[in-house]
CSV table of C-alpha atoms and ligand atoms in Angstrom, one decimal:
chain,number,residue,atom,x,y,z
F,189,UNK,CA,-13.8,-22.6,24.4
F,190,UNK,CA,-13.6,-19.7,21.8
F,191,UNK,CA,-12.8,-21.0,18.8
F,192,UNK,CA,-10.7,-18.1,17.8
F,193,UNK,CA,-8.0,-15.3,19.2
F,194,UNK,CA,-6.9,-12.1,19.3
F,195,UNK,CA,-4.3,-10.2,17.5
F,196,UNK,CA,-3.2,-6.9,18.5
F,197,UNK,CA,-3.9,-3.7,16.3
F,198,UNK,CA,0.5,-3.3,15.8
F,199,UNK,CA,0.3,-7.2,14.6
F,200,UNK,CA,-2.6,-6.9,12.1
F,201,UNK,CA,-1.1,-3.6,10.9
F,202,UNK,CA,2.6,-5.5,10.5
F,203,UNK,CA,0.6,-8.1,8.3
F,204,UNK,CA,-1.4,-6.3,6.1
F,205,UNK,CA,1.8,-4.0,5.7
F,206,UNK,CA,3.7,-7.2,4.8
F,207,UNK,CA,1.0,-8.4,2.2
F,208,UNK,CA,-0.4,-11.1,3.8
F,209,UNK,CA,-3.6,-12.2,2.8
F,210,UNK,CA,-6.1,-10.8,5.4
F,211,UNK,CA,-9.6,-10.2,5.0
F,212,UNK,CA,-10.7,-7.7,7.6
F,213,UNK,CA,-14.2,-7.5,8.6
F,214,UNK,CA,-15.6,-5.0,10.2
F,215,UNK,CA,-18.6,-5.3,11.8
F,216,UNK,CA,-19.7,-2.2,13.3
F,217,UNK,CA,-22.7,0.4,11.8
F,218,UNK,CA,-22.1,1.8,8.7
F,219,UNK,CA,-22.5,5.4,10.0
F,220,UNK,CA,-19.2,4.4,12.3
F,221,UNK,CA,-17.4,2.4,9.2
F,222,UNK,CA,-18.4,5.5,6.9
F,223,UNK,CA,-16.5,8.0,9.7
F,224,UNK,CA,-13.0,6.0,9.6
F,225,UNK,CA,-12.1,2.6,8.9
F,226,UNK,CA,-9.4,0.3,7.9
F,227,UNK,CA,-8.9,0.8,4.5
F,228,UNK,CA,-9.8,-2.4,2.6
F,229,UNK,CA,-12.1,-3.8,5.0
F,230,UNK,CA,-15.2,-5.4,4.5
F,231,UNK,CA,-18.5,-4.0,6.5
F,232,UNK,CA,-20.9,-6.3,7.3
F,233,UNK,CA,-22.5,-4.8,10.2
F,234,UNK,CA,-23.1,-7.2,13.5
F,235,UNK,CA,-26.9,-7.0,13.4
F,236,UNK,CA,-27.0,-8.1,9.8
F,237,UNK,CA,-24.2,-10.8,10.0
F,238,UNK,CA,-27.0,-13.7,10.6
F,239,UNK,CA,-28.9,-13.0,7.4
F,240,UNK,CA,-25.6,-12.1,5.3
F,241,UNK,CA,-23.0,-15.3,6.6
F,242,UNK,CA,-23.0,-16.0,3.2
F,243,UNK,CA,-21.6,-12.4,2.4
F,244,UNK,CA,-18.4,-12.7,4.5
F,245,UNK,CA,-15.6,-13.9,2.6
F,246,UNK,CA,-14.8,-17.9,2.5
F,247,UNK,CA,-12.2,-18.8,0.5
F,248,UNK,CA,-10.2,-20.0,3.5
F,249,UNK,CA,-8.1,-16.4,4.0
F,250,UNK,CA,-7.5,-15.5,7.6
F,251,UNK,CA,-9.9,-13.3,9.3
F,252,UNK,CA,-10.3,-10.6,11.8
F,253,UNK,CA,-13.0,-9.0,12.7
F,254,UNK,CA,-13.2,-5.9,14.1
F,255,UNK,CA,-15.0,-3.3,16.2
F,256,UNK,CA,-15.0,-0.5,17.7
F,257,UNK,CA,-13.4,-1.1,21.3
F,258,UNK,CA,-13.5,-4.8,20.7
F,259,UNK,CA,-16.7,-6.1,22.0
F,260,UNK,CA,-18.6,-6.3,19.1
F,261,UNK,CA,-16.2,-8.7,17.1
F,262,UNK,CA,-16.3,-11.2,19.9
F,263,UNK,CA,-19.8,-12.0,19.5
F,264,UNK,CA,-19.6,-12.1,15.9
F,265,UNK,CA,-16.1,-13.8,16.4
F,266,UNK,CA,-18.5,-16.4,18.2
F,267,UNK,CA,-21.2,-16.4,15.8
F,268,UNK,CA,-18.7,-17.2,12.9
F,269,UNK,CA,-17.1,-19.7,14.5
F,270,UNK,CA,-20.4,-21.3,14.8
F,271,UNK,CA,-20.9,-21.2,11.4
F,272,UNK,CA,-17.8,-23.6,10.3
F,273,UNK,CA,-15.2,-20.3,9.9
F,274,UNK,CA,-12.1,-21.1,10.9
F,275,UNK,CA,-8.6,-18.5,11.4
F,276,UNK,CA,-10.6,-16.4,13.6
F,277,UNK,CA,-9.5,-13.6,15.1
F,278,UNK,CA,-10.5,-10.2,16.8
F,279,UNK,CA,-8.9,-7.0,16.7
F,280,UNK,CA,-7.9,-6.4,20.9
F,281,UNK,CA,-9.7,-3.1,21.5
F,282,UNK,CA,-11.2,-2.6,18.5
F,283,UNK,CA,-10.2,0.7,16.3
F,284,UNK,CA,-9.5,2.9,19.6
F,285,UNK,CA,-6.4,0.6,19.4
F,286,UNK,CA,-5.8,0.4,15.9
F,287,UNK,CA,-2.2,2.2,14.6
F,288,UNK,CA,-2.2,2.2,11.1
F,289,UNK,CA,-4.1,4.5,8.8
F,290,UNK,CA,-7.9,4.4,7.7
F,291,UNK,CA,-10.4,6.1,5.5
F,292,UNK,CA,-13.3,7.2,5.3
F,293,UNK,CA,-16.7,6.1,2.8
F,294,UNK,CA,-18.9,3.7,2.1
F,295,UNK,CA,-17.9,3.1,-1.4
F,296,UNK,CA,-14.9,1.8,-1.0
F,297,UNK,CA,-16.5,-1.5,1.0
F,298,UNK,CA,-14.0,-4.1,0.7
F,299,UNK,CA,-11.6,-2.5,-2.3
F,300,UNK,CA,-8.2,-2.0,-1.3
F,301,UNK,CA,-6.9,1.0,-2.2
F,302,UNK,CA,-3.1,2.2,-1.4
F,303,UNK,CA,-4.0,1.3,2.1
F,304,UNK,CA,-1.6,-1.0,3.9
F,305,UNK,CA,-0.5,-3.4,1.5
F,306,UNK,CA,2.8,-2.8,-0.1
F,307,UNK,CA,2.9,-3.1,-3.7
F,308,UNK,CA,2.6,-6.6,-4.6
F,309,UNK,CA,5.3,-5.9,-8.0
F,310,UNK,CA,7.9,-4.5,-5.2
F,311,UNK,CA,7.4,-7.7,-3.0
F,312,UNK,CA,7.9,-10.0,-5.9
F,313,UNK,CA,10.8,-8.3,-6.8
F,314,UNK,CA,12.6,-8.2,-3.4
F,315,UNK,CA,15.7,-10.3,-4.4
F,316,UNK,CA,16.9,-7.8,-7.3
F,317,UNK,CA,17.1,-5.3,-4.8
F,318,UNK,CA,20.3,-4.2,-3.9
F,319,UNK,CA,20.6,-4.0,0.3
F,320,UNK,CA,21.3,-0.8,1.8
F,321,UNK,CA,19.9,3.1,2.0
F,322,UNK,CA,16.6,3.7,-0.5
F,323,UNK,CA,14.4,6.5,-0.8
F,324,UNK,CA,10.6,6.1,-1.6
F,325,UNK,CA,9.5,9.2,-3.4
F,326,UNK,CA,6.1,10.4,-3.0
F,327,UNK,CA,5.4,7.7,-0.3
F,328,UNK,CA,2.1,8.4,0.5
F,329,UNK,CA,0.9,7.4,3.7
F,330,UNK,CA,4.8,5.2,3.4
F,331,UNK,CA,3.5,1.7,2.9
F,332,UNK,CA,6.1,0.6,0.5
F,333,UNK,CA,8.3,2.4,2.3
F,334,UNK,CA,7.2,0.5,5.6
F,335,UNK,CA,7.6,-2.4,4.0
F,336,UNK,CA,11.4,-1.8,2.9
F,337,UNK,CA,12.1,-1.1,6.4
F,338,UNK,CA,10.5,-3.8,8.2
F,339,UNK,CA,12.5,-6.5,5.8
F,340,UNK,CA,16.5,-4.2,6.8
F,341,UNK,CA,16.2,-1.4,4.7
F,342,UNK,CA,17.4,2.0,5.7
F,343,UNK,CA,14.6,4.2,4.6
F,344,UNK,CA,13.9,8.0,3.8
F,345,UNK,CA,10.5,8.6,2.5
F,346,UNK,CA,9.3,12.0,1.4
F,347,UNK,CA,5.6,13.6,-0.2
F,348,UNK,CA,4.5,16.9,0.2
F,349,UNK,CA,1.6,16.3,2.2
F,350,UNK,CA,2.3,16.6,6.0
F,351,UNK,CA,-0.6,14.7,7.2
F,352,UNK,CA,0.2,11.8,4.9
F,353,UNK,CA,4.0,11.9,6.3
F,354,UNK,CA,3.0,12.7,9.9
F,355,UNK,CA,0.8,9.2,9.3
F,356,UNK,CA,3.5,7.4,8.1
F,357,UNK,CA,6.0,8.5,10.4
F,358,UNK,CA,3.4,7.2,13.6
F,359,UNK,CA,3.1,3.7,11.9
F,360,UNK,CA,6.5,3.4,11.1
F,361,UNK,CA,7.4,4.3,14.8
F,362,UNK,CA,4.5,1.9,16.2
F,363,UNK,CA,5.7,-0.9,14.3
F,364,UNK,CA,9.2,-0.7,15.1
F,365,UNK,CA,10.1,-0.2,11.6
F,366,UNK,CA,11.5,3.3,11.6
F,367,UNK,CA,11.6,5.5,8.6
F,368,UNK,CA,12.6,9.2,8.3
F,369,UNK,CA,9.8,10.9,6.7
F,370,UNK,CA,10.1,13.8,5.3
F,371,UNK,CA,8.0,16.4,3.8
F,372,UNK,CA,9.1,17.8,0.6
F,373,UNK,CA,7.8,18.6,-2.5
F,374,UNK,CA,10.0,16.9,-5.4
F,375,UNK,CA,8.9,19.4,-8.3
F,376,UNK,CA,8.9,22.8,-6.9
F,377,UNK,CA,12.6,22.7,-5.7
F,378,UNK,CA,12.2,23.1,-2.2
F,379,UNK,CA,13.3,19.0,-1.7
F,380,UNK,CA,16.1,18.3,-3.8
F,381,UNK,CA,17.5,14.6,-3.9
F,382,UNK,CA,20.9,14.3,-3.2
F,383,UNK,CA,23.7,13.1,-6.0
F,384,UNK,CA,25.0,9.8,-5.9
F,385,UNK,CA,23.4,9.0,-2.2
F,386,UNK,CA,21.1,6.0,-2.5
F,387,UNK,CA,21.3,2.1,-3.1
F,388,UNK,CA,17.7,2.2,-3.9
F,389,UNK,CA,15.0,4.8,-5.0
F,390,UNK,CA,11.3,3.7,-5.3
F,391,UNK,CA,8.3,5.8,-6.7
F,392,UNK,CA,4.9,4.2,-6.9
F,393,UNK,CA,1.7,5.7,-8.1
F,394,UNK,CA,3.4,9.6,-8.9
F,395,UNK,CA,4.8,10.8,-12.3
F,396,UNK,CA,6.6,14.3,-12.7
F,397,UNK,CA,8.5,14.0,-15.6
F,398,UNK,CA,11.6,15.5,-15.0
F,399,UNK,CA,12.3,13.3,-11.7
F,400,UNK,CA,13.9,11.0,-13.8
F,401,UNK,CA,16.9,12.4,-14.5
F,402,UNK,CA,17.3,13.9,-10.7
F,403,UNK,CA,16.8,9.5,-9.7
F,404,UNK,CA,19.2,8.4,-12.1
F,405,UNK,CA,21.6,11.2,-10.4
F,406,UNK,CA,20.6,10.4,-7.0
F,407,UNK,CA,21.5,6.6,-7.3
F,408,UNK,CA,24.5,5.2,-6.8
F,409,UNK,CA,26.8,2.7,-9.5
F,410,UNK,CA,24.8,-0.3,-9.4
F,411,UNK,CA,22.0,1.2,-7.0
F,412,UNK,CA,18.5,0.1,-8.8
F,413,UNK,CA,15.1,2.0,-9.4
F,414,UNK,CA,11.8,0.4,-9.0
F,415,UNK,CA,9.1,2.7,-10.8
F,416,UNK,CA,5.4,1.6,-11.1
F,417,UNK,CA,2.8,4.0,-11.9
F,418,UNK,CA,-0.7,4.7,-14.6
F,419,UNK,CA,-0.1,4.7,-18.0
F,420,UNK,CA,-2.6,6.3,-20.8
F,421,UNK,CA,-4.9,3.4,-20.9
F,422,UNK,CA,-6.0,4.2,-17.1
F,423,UNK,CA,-7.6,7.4,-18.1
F,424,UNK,CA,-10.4,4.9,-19.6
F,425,UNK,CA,-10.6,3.9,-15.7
F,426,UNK,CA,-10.8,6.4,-13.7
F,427,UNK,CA,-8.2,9.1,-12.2
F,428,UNK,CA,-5.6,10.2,-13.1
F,429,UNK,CA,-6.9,11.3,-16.3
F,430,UNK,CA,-4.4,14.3,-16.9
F,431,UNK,CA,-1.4,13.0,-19.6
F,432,UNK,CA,0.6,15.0,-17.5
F,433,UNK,CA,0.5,12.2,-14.9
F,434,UNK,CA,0.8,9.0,-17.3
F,435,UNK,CA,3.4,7.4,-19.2
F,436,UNK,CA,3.1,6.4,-22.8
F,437,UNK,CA,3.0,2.8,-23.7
F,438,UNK,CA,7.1,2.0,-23.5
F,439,UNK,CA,8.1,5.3,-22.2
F,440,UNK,CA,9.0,3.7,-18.5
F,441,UNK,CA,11.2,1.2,-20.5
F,442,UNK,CA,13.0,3.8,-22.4
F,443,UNK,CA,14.1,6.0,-19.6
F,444,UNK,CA,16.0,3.4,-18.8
F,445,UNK,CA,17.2,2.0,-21.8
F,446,UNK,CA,20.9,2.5,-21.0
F,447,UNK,CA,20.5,0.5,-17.5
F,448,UNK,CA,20.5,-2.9,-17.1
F,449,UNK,CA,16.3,-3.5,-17.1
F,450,UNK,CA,15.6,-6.6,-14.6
F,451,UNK,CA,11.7,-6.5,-15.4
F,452,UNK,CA,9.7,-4.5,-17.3
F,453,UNK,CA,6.0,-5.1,-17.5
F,454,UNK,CA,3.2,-3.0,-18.8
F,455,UNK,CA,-0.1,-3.8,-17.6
F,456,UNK,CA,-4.0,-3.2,-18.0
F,457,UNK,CA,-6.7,-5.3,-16.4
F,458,UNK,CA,-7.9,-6.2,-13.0
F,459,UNK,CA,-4.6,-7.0,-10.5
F,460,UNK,CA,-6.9,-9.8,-9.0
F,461,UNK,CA,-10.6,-10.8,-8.6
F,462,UNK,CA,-13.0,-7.7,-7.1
F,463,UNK,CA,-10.2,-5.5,-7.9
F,464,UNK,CA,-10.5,-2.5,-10.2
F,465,UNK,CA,-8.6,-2.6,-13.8
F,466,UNK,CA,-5.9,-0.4,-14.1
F,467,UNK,CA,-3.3,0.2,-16.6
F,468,UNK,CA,-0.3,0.5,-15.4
F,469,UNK,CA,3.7,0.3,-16.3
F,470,UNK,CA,6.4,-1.2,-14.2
F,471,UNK,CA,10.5,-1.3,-13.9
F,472,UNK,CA,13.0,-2.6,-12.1
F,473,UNK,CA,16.6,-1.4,-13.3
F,474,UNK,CA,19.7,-1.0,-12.3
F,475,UNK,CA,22.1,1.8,-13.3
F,476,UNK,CA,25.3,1.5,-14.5
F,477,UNK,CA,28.8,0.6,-12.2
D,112,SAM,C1,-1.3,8.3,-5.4
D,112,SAM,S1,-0.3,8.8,-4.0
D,112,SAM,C2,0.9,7.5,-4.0
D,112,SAM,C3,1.5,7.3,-2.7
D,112,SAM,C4,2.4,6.1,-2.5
D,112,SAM,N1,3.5,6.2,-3.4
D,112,SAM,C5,1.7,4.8,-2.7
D,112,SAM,O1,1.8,4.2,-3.8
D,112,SAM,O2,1.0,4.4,-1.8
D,112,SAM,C6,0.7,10.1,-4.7
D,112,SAM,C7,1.5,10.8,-3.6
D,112,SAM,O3,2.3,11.8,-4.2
D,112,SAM,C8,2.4,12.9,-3.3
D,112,SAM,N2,2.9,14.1,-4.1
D,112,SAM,C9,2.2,14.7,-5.0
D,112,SAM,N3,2.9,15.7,-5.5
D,112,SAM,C10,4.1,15.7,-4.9
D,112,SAM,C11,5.3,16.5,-4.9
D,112,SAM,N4,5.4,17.5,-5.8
D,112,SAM,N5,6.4,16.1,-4.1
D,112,SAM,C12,6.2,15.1,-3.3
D,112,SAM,N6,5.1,14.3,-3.2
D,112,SAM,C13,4.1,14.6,-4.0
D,112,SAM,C14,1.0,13.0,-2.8
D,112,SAM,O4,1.0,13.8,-1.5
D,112,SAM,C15,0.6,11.6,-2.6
D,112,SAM,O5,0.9,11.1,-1.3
């Protein structure tokens, strides 16, 4: 008997969207993984997995594997589970069956990037949140805003790039966590967010400077913000590098300073281990009743 299953493309989507840990492994050719894969997975190509077993991740976090129409992983599904791996499991059909986003490159082997994961400082932070209708602001391919969704939220997400919305909008609907995504751009005037409407507003990874004031506005009494995005440090890092686009040590803290501030970090290092460093600033606050 196979010592390990399947999991469909909609359940390994809903997992990695929740934050569990996952390590994906992909082991198709790298001219296929450079074309499109799931962002954050590892390539370790089927034909090399024999001499690289001790390359594929072991620290006892689930696994699946994947391929392209699901043939591939099965035999390396086999040969891992030869080699003492256990929480196997294979991606049913492969990426012709897979609903969630990908990218493209080799260079990002293995680093998650904004890819499925929520944002680990929203997660931690669930309880603060007051219940009800939120808005994530610049929401990307909507992971975050996925994730609000999937645990009751009412969700509108907007960013002014169409694909990234039309992406959102198909995973949201695939994974029975409906948002509405929108496209709008929040500093040219053409989306304008609406006054005293929402119980929550989000923004990760997106300063515009004058936002700040239309959030406070567009929140209710006692609806909360959660902002995380690059401070100055990060230019050291990589992108962004503009000022335009990152905060001042304290800055995040201060625009809130007459809301009640339920956590407030500022942060520069690695998140975990094989992760880039990063320097970013983070709040949770609530306005005013
Ligand atoms: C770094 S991504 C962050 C996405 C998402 N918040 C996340 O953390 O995964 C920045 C996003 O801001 C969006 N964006 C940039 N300028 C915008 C604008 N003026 N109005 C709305 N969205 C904008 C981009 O399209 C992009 O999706």
């Amino acid at each position: 008997m196979d010592r390990f299953t399947s999991i469909t493309g909609a359940t390994l989507y809903r997992e990695l969207a929740m934050g569990e840990p996952v390590v994906v492994l992909d082991v198709r050719t790298e001219c296929e993984y450079e074309r499109q894969h799931i962002p954050g997975s590892v390539l370790i190509p089927l034909q090399s997995l024999p001499l690289r077993i001790e390359n594929v991740p072991n620290s006892g976090v689930p696994i699946v594997v994947v391929c392209e129409q699901g043939l591939r992983s099965v035999s390396a599904g086999r040969l891992l589970a030869e080699h003492g791996f256990r929480a196997l499991r294979v991606l049913e059909g492969g990426l012709t069956c897979w609903p969630g986003p990908t990218t493209e490159g080799l260079e990002k082997n293995g680093t998650h990037t904004h890819g499925l994961a929520p944002s680990s400082f929203l997660i931690d932070n669930f309880e603060l949140l007051p219940r009800g209708l939120a808005l994530d602001v610049a929401m990307g391919e909507g992971r975050n805003a996925i994730y609000l969704a999937t645990r009751g939220f009412d969700v509108d997400g907007v960013d002014a790039d169409p694909a990234r919305v039309c992406r959102a909008r198909t995973a949201s609907r695939k994974l029975g966590a409906p948002i509405r995504a929108i496209v709008g751009n929040v500093e040219d005037g053409t989306y304008i967010l609406p006054i005293e409407t929402y119980d929550l507003i989000i923004v990760f990874n997106f300063l515009h400077r004058p936002l700040f004031e239309d959030i406070k506005d567009a929140l209710v009494p006692g609806g909360a913000v959660v902002y995380q995005t690059y401070t100055v440090g990060q230019a050291r890092y990589g992108r962004p590098t503009n000022p335009d686009y990152l905060l001042e040590p304290g800055e995040l803290n201060e625009q809130f300073a007459d809301w009640e501030v339920l956590r407030y970090r500022e942060f520069d290092g690695p998140a975990r281990r094989g992760i880039p460093r990063r320097a970013i600033a983070s709040i949770v606050a609530r306005k005013p009743k």
